[in-house]
Amino acid sequence: MNVDAYARIAVKLVNSPLNTLDDLKALLDQTAETRDAARDTLTDRELTIFRRAQKRLRGVFEYSTAGRDADAVAELNALLETFPVQPRITAHDSSGWHLHVTSRSNSISATYLAGAVWGLTAWLCEYGSTRFGVCADARCGNVYLDTSSNCCRRFCSERCATRAHVAAHRARKRAAEERNLASVS
Ligand SMILES: [Zn+2]
Ligand SMILES: [Zn+2]
């Protein structure tokens, strides 16, 4: 996995429901490296650790969106302390030597979260602190990595952007109609 893949793991984690152990299994099942762990018995304790980390990782995106880069960096540094990283050179499936980010502990939460935190850390250092976003559609709230060339992305997906444009268009039309009615009466 490369930097982008680890950063995307963090995005996936923040955007996933984590109410039950089945939610956590579904999340771990989406990543090849953690698929086996998803089949093992996961504990409620692990779910609690994931949920706490999810909240803190969301905080990094919220700070960045609000232009509070120093806070985003401080939270990432604190997360790096909570989930220390153990780098490892590896090769698999005919891939060349490449870096995997794991943890010293064998627990799935420590390993997964170390990867997610490292992904956001490397992403921030590579692309800047303003490239983490929270979807501008308040009903959505999903986070995203802003890869746009001018750093102006506001929505997590095409779907949310389209929905917001349609809603804005309807609101303008309604306002125009009300103005017309007012001028007639
Ligand atoms: Zn790999
Ligand atoms: Zn959205």
Coordinates of N, CA and C and ligand atoms in Angstrom, one line a residue:
M1 N 0.9 -1.2 0.0 CA 0.0 0.0 0.0 C 0.9 1.2 0.0
N2 N 0.4 2.3 -0.6 CA 1.1 3.6 -0.6 C 0.5 4.6 0.2
V3 N 1.0 5.8 0.2 CA 0.5 6.9 1.1 C -1.0 7.1 0.9
D4 N -1.4 7.2 -0.4 CA -2.8 7.4 -0.8 C -3.7 6.3 -0.2
A5 N -3.2 5.1 -0.3 CA -4.1 4.0 0.1 C -4.3 4.1 1.6
Y6 N -3.2 4.4 2.4 CA -3.4 4.5 3.9 C -4.3 5.7 4.2
A7 N -4.1 6.8 3.5 CA -5.0 8.0 3.8 C -6.4 7.7 3.5
R8 N -6.7 6.9 2.4 CA -8.0 6.5 2.1 C -8.6 5.6 3.1
I9 N -7.8 4.8 3.8 CA -8.3 3.9 4.9 C -8.9 4.8 6.0
A10 N -8.2 5.9 6.3 CA -8.7 6.8 7.3 C -10.0 7.4 6.9
V11 N -10.2 7.8 5.6 CA -11.4 8.4 5.1 C -12.5 7.3 5.3
K12 N -12.2 6.1 4.9 CA -13.2 5.0 4.9 C -13.7 4.8 6.4
L13 N -12.7 4.9 7.3 CA -13.0 4.7 8.7 C -13.9 5.8 9.2
V14 N -13.6 7.0 8.9 CA -14.4 8.1 9.4 C -15.8 8.1 8.9
N15 N -16.0 7.7 7.6 CA -17.3 7.7 6.9 C -18.1 6.4 7.2
S16 N -17.6 5.5 7.9 CA -18.3 4.2 8.1 C -19.1 4.3 9.4
P17 N -20.3 3.7 9.4 CA -21.0 3.5 10.7 C -20.3 2.6 11.6
L18 N -20.2 2.9 12.9 CA -19.5 1.9 13.8 C -20.4 1.7 15.0
N19 N -21.6 1.3 14.8 CA -22.5 1.1 16.0 C -22.4 -0.2 16.6
T20 N -22.1 -1.2 15.7 CA -22.0 -2.6 16.2 C -20.7 -3.3 15.8
L21 N -20.5 -4.5 16.3 CA -19.3 -5.3 15.9 C -19.5 -5.7 14.4
D22 N -20.7 -5.9 13.9 CA -20.9 -6.2 12.5 C -20.5 -5.0 11.6
D23 N -20.7 -3.8 12.1 CA -20.3 -2.6 11.3 C -18.8 -2.6 11.2
L24 N -18.1 -3.0 12.3 CA -16.6 -3.0 12.3 C -16.1 -4.1 11.4
K25 N -16.8 -5.3 11.5 CA -16.4 -6.4 10.6 C -16.5 -5.9 9.1
A26 N -17.6 -5.3 8.8 CA -17.8 -4.8 7.4 C -16.7 -3.9 7.0
L27 N -16.3 -3.0 7.9 CA -15.2 -2.0 7.6 C -13.9 -2.8 7.3
L28 N -13.5 -3.7 8.2 CA -12.3 -4.4 8.1 C -12.3 -5.3 6.8
D29 N -13.4 -5.7 6.4 CA -13.6 -6.6 5.3 C -13.2 -5.9 4.0
Q30 N -13.3 -4.6 4.0 CA -13.1 -3.8 2.8 C -11.6 -3.6 2.4
T31 N -10.7 -4.0 3.3 CA -9.3 -3.8 3.1 C -8.6 -5.1 3.1
A32 N -7.8 -5.5 2.1 CA -7.2 -6.8 2.0 C -6.4 -7.1 3.2
E33 N -5.6 -6.1 3.7 CA -4.7 -6.4 4.8 C -5.4 -6.8 6.1
T34 N -6.7 -6.4 6.2 CA -7.4 -6.6 7.5 C -8.5 -7.6 7.3
R35 N -8.7 -8.1 6.1 CA -9.8 -9.0 5.9 C -9.8 -10.3 6.8
D36 N -8.6 -10.8 7.0 CA -8.5 -12.0 7.8 C -8.9 -11.7 9.3
A37 N -8.5 -10.5 9.7 CA -8.8 -10.1 11.1 C -10.3 -10.0 11.3
A38 N -11.0 -9.6 10.2 CA -12.4 -9.4 10.3 C -13.1 -10.7 10.6
R39 N -12.5 -11.8 10.2 CA -13.1 -13.1 10.5 C -12.8 -13.5 11.9
D40 N -11.8 -13.0 12.6 CA -11.5 -13.4 13.9 C -12.5 -12.8 14.9
T41 N -12.5 -13.2 16.1 CA -13.4 -12.6 17.0 C -13.0 -11.2 17.4
L42 N -13.8 -10.3 17.1 CA -13.5 -8.9 17.5 C -14.2 -8.6 18.9
T43 N -13.6 -7.8 19.7 CA -14.2 -7.6 21.0 C -14.9 -6.2 21.1
D44 N -15.7 -6.0 22.0 CA -16.4 -4.7 22.3 C -15.3 -3.7 22.6
R45 N -14.3 -4.1 23.3 CA -13.2 -3.2 23.6 C -12.6 -2.6 22.4
E46 N -12.4 -3.5 21.4 CA -11.8 -3.0 20.2 C -12.7 -2.0 19.4
L47 N -14.0 -2.4 19.5 CA -15.0 -1.5 18.9 C -14.9 -0.1 19.5
T48 N -14.8 0.0 20.8 CA -14.7 1.2 21.6 C -13.5 2.0 21.1
I49 N -12.3 1.3 21.0 CA -11.1 2.0 20.5 C -11.3 2.6 19.1
F50 N -11.9 1.8 18.2 CA -12.1 2.3 16.9 C -13.0 3.5 16.9
R51 N -14.1 3.5 17.7 CA -15.0 4.6 17.7 C -14.4 5.9 18.2
R52 N -13.5 5.7 19.3 CA -12.8 6.9 19.8 C -11.9 7.5 18.8
A53 N -11.2 6.6 18.1 CA -10.2 7.0 17.1 C -11.0 7.7 15.9
Q54 N -12.1 7.1 15.6 CA -12.9 7.7 14.5 C -13.3 9.2 14.8
K55 N -13.7 9.4 16.0 CA -14.0 10.8 16.4 C -12.8 11.7 16.3
R56 N -11.7 11.2 16.8 CA -10.5 12.1 16.7 C -10.0 12.4 15.3
L57 N -10.1 11.3 14.4 CA -9.7 11.5 13.0 C -10.7 12.5 12.3
R58 N -12.0 12.4 12.6 CA -12.9 13.3 12.1 C -12.5 14.8 12.5
G59 N -12.0 14.9 13.7 CA -11.6 16.2 14.2 C -10.5 16.8 13.3
V60 N -9.6 16.0 12.8 CA -8.5 16.5 11.9 C -9.2 17.1 10.7
F61 N -10.2 16.4 10.1 CA -10.8 17.0 8.9 C -11.6 18.2 9.2
E62 N -12.2 18.3 10.4 CA -13.0 19.5 10.8 C -12.1 20.7 11.0
Y63 N -10.9 20.4 11.7 CA -10.0 21.5 11.9 C -9.5 22.0 10.6
S64 N -9.1 21.1 9.7 CA -8.6 21.5 8.4 C -9.6 22.4 7.6
T65 N -10.9 21.9 7.6 CA -11.9 22.6 6.9 C -12.1 24.0 7.5
A66 N -11.9 24.1 8.8 CA -12.1 25.4 9.5 C -10.9 26.3 9.4
G67 N -9.9 25.8 8.7 CA -8.6 26.6 8.6 C -7.8 26.6 9.8
R68 N -8.1 25.7 10.7 CA -7.3 25.6 12.0 C -6.1 24.6 11.8
D69 N -5.1 24.9 11.0 CA -4.1 23.9 10.7 C -3.3 23.5 11.9
A70 N -3.0 24.4 12.8 CA -2.2 24.1 14.0 C -2.9 23.0 14.8
D71 N -4.2 23.2 14.9 CA -5.0 22.2 15.7 C -5.0 20.8 15.0
A72 N -5.1 20.8 13.6 CA -5.1 19.6 12.9 C -3.8 18.9 13.1
V73 N -2.7 19.6 13.0 CA -1.4 19.0 13.2 C -1.2 18.5 14.6
A74 N -1.7 19.3 15.6 CA -1.5 18.9 17.0 C -2.3 17.6 17.3
E75 N -3.5 17.5 16.7 CA -4.3 16.3 16.9 C -3.6 15.1 16.2
L76 N -3.1 15.3 15.0 CA -2.4 14.2 14.3 C -1.1 13.7 15.1
N77 N -0.4 14.7 15.7 CA 0.8 14.3 16.5 C 0.4 13.6 17.7
A78 N -0.8 14.0 18.3 CA -1.3 13.2 19.5 C -1.7 11.8 19.1
L79 N -2.3 11.7 17.9 CA -2.7 10.4 17.4 C -1.5 9.5 17.1
L80 N -0.4 10.1 16.6 CA 0.8 9.3 16.3 C 1.3 8.7 17.6
E81 N 1.2 9.5 18.7 CA 1.6 9.0 20.0 C 0.7 7.8 20.5
T82 N -0.6 8.0 20.3 CA -1.5 6.9 20.7 C -1.3 5.6 19.9
F83 N -1.1 5.8 18.6 CA -1.0 4.7 17.7 C 0.4 4.7 17.0
P84 N 1.4 4.3 17.8 CA 2.8 4.4 17.2 C 2.9 3.4 16.0
V85 N 3.7 3.8 15.0 CA 3.9 3.1 13.8 C 5.1 2.2 13.8
Q86 N 5.0 1.1 13.2 CA 6.1 0.2 13.0 C 6.2 -0.1 11.5
P87 N 7.2 0.6 10.8 CA 7.3 0.4 9.3 C 7.9 -1.0 9.1
R88 N 7.6 -1.5 7.9 CA 8.1 -2.9 7.5 C 8.2 -3.0 6.0
I89 N 9.3 -3.5 5.5 CA 9.5 -3.7 4.1 C 8.9 -5.0 3.8
T90 N 8.1 -5.1 2.7 CA 7.4 -6.3 2.4 C 7.2 -6.4 0.9
A91 N 6.8 -7.6 0.5 CA 6.4 -7.9 -0.9 C 5.4 -9.0 -0.9
H92 N 4.4 -8.8 -1.8 CA 3.4 -9.8 -1.9 C 2.7 -9.7 -3.2
D93 N 2.0 -10.8 -3.6 CA 1.3 -10.8 -4.9 C 2.1 -10.2 -6.1
S94 N 3.4 -10.7 -6.2 CA 4.3 -10.2 -7.3 C 4.5 -8.7 -7.3
S95 N 4.2 -8.0 -6.2 CA 4.6 -6.6 -6.1 C 6.0 -6.5 -5.7
G96 N 6.7 -5.4 -6.0 CA 8.1 -5.2 -5.6 C 8.1 -4.9 -4.1
W97 N 9.4 -4.7 -3.6 CA 9.5 -4.3 -2.2 C 8.8 -3.0 -2.0
H98 N 8.0 -2.9 -0.9 CA 7.4 -1.7 -0.6 C 7.1 -1.6 0.9
L99 N 6.7 -0.4 1.3 CA 6.6 -0.2 2.8 C 5.1 -0.5 3.2
H100 N 5.1 -1.2 4.3 CA 3.8 -1.4 5.0 C 3.9 -0.7 6.4
V101 N 2.8 -0.1 6.8 CA 2.8 0.5 8.1 C 2.0 -0.4 9.0
T102 N 2.6 -0.9 10.1 CA 1.9 -1.7 11.0 C 2.2 -1.2 12.4
S103 N 1.8 -1.9 13.5 CA 2.1 -1.5 14.8 C 2.9 -2.6 15.5
R104 N 3.4 -2.2 16.7 CA 4.2 -3.2 17.4 C 3.3 -4.2 18.1
S105 N 2.1 -3.8 18.3 CA 1.1 -4.7 19.0 C 0.4 -5.5 17.8
N106 N -0.1 -6.7 18.2 CA -0.7 -7.5 17.2 C -2.2 -7.2 17.1
S107 N -2.7 -6.4 18.0 CA -4.1 -6.1 17.9 C -4.5 -5.4 16.7
I108 N -5.7 -5.8 16.2 CA -6.2 -5.3 14.9 C -6.4 -3.8 15.0
S109 N -6.9 -3.3 16.1 CA -7.1 -1.9 16.3 C -5.8 -1.1 16.2
A110 N -4.8 -1.6 16.9 CA -3.5 -0.9 16.9 C -2.9 -0.8 15.5
T111 N -3.0 -1.9 14.7 CA -2.4 -2.0 13.4 C -3.2 -1.1 12.4
Y112 N -4.5 -1.3 12.4 CA -5.4 -0.6 11.5 C -5.3 0.9 11.7
L113 N -5.3 1.3 13.0 CA -5.4 2.8 13.3 C -4.0 3.4 13.1
A114 N -2.9 2.6 13.3 CA -1.6 3.2 13.0 C -1.5 3.5 11.5
G115 N -2.0 2.6 10.7 CA -2.0 2.8 9.2 C -2.8 4.0 8.9
A116 N -4.0 4.2 9.4 CA -4.9 5.3 9.1 C -4.2 6.6 9.5
V117 N -3.7 6.7 10.7 CA -3.1 7.9 11.2 C -1.8 8.3 10.4
W118 N -1.0 7.2 10.1 CA 0.2 7.5 9.3 C -0.2 8.0 7.9
G119 N -1.3 7.5 7.3 CA -1.8 7.9 6.0 C -2.1 9.4 6.0
L120 N -2.9 9.8 7.0 CA -3.2 11.2 7.1 C -2.0 12.1 7.3
T121 N -1.1 11.6 8.2 CA 0.1 12.4 8.5 C 0.9 12.6 7.2
A122 N 1.2 11.5 6.5 CA 2.0 11.6 5.3 C 1.3 12.4 4.2
W123 N 0.0 12.3 4.1 CA -0.8 13.1 3.2 C -0.7 14.6 3.5
L124 N -0.8 14.9 4.8 CA -0.7 16.4 5.2 C 0.7 16.9 4.8
C125 N 1.7 16.1 5.1 CA 3.1 16.6 4.8 C 3.3 16.8 3.3
E126 N 2.7 15.9 2.5 CA 2.9 15.9 1.1 C 2.0 17.0 0.4
Y127 N 0.8 17.1 0.8 CA -0.1 18.0 0.0 C -0.6 19.2 0.8
G128 N -0.3 19.3 2.1 CA -0.7 20.5 2.8 C -1.9 20.3 3.7
S129 N -2.0 21.2 4.7 CA -3.0 21.0 5.7 C -4.4 21.4 5.3
T130 N -4.6 21.9 4.1 CA -5.9 22.4 3.8 C -6.6 21.4 2.9
R131 N -6.1 20.3 2.7 CA -6.6 19.3 1.7 C -7.5 18.2 2.4
F132 N -7.9 18.4 3.6 CA -8.9 17.5 4.2 C -10.2 18.2 4.2
G133 N -11.3 17.6 3.8 CA -12.6 18.3 3.8 C -13.7 17.6 4.4
V134 N -14.7 18.3 4.9 CA -16.0 17.7 5.3 C -17.0 18.2 4.4
C135 N -17.9 17.3 3.9 CA -18.9 17.6 2.9 C -19.7 18.8 3.3
A136 N -19.9 19.7 2.3 CA -20.6 21.0 2.6 C -22.1 20.7 2.8
D137 N -22.6 19.5 2.4 CA -24.0 19.2 2.6 C -24.1 18.7 4.0
A138 N -24.8 19.5 4.9 CA -24.9 19.2 6.3 C -25.5 17.9 6.6
R139 N -26.4 17.4 5.7 CA -27.1 16.1 5.9 C -26.1 15.0 5.7
C140 N -25.0 15.2 5.0 CA -24.1 14.1 4.6 C -23.0 14.0 5.7
G141 N -22.1 15.0 5.8 CA -21.1 15.0 6.8 C -19.9 14.0 6.5
N142 N -19.9 13.4 5.3 CA -18.8 12.6 5.0 C -17.5 13.4 4.8
V143 N -16.3 12.8 5.1 CA -15.1 13.5 4.9 C -14.4 13.1 3.6
Y144 N -13.5 13.8 3.1 CA -12.8 13.5 1.8 C -11.4 14.1 1.8
L145 N -10.6 13.6 0.9 CA -9.3 14.1 0.6 C -9.5 15.0 -0.6
D146 N -9.1 16.2 -0.6 CA -9.2 17.2 -1.7 C -8.1 17.0 -2.6
T147 N -8.3 16.4 -3.8 CA -7.2 16.2 -4.8 C -7.4 17.1 -5.9
S148 N -8.4 18.1 -5.8 CA -8.6 19.0 -7.0 C -7.4 19.9 -7.2
S149 N -7.2 20.3 -8.4 CA -6.0 21.1 -8.7 C -6.0 22.4 -8.0
N150 N -7.2 23.0 -7.8 CA -7.2 24.4 -7.2 C -7.6 24.3 -5.8
C151 N -7.8 23.1 -5.2 CA -8.1 23.0 -3.8 C -9.4 23.6 -3.4
C152 N -10.4 23.4 -4.3 CA -11.7 24.1 -4.0 C -12.9 23.1 -3.9
R153 N -12.5 21.9 -3.7 CA -13.6 20.9 -3.6 C -14.4 21.1 -2.3
R154 N -15.8 21.0 -2.4 CA -16.6 21.3 -1.2 C -17.5 20.1 -0.9
F155 N -17.7 19.1 -1.8 CA -18.5 18.0 -1.5 C -17.8 16.7 -1.5
C156 N -18.3 15.7 -0.8 CA -17.6 14.4 -0.7 C -17.7 13.6 -2.0
S157 N -18.8 13.9 -2.8 CA -19.1 13.1 -4.0 C -19.8 13.9 -5.0
E158 N -19.9 13.4 -6.3 CA -20.6 14.0 -7.3 C -22.1 14.1 -6.9
R159 N -22.6 13.0 -6.2 CA -24.0 12.9 -5.8 C -24.3 14.1 -4.9
C160 N -23.5 14.4 -3.9 CA -23.8 15.5 -3.0 C -23.7 16.8 -3.7
A161 N -22.8 17.0 -4.6 CA -22.6 18.3 -5.3 C -23.9 18.5 -6.2
T162 N -24.3 17.5 -6.9 CA -25.5 17.6 -7.7 C -26.8 17.9 -6.9
R163 N -26.9 17.2 -5.8 CA -28.1 17.4 -4.9 C -28.1 18.9 -4.4
A164 N -26.9 19.4 -4.0 CA -26.9 20.8 -3.5 C -27.2 21.8 -4.6
H165 N -26.7 21.5 -5.9 CA -27.0 22.4 -7.0 C -28.4 22.5 -7.3
V166 N -29.1 21.3 -7.3 CA -30.5 21.2 -7.6 C -31.3 22.0 -6.5
A167 N -30.9 21.8 -5.3 CA -31.6 22.4 -4.2 C -31.5 24.0 -4.3
A168 N -30.3 24.4 -4.6 CA -30.0 25.9 -4.7 C -30.8 26.5 -5.9
H169 N -30.9 25.7 -7.0 CA -31.6 26.1 -8.2 C -33.1 26.3 -7.8
R170 N -33.7 25.2 -7.1 CA -35.1 25.3 -6.7 C -35.4 26.5 -5.8
A171 N -34.4 26.7 -4.9 CA -34.6 27.8 -4.0 C -34.7 29.2 -4.7
R172 N -33.8 29.3 -5.7 CA -33.7 30.6 -6.5 C -35.0 30.7 -7.3
K173 N -35.5 29.6 -7.8 CA -36.7 29.7 -8.6 C -37.9 30.1 -7.8
R174 N -38.0 29.5 -6.6 CA -39.1 29.8 -5.6 C -39.1 31.2 -5.2
A175 N -37.9 31.7 -5.0 CA -37.7 33.1 -4.6 C -38.2 34.1 -5.7
A176 N -37.8 33.7 -6.9 CA -38.2 34.5 -8.1 C -39.7 34.5 -8.2
E177 N -40.4 33.3 -8.1 CA -41.8 33.2 -8.2 C -42.5 34.0 -7.1
E178 N -42.0 34.0 -5.9 CA -42.6 34.8 -4.8 C -42.5 36.3 -5.1
R179 N -41.4 36.7 -5.7 CA -41.2 38.1 -6.1 C -42.2 38.5 -7.1
N180 N -42.4 37.6 -8.1 CA -43.4 37.9 -9.2 C -44.8 38.0 -8.6
L181 N -45.2 37.1 -7.7 CA -46.5 37.1 -7.0 C -46.7 38.4 -6.3
A182 N -45.6 38.8 -5.6 CA -45.7 40.1 -4.8 C -45.9 41.3 -5.7
S183 N -45.3 41.3 -6.9 CA -45.4 42.5 -7.7 C -46.8 42.5 -8.4
V184 N -47.4 41.3 -8.6 CA -48.8 41.3 -9.2 C -49.8 41.8 -8.2
S185 N -49.7 41.3 -6.9 CA -50.7 41.7 -5.9 C -50.6 43.1 -5.4
Ligands
ZN1 ZN 1.4 -4.1 0.3
ZN2 ZN -21.5 14.4 0.9

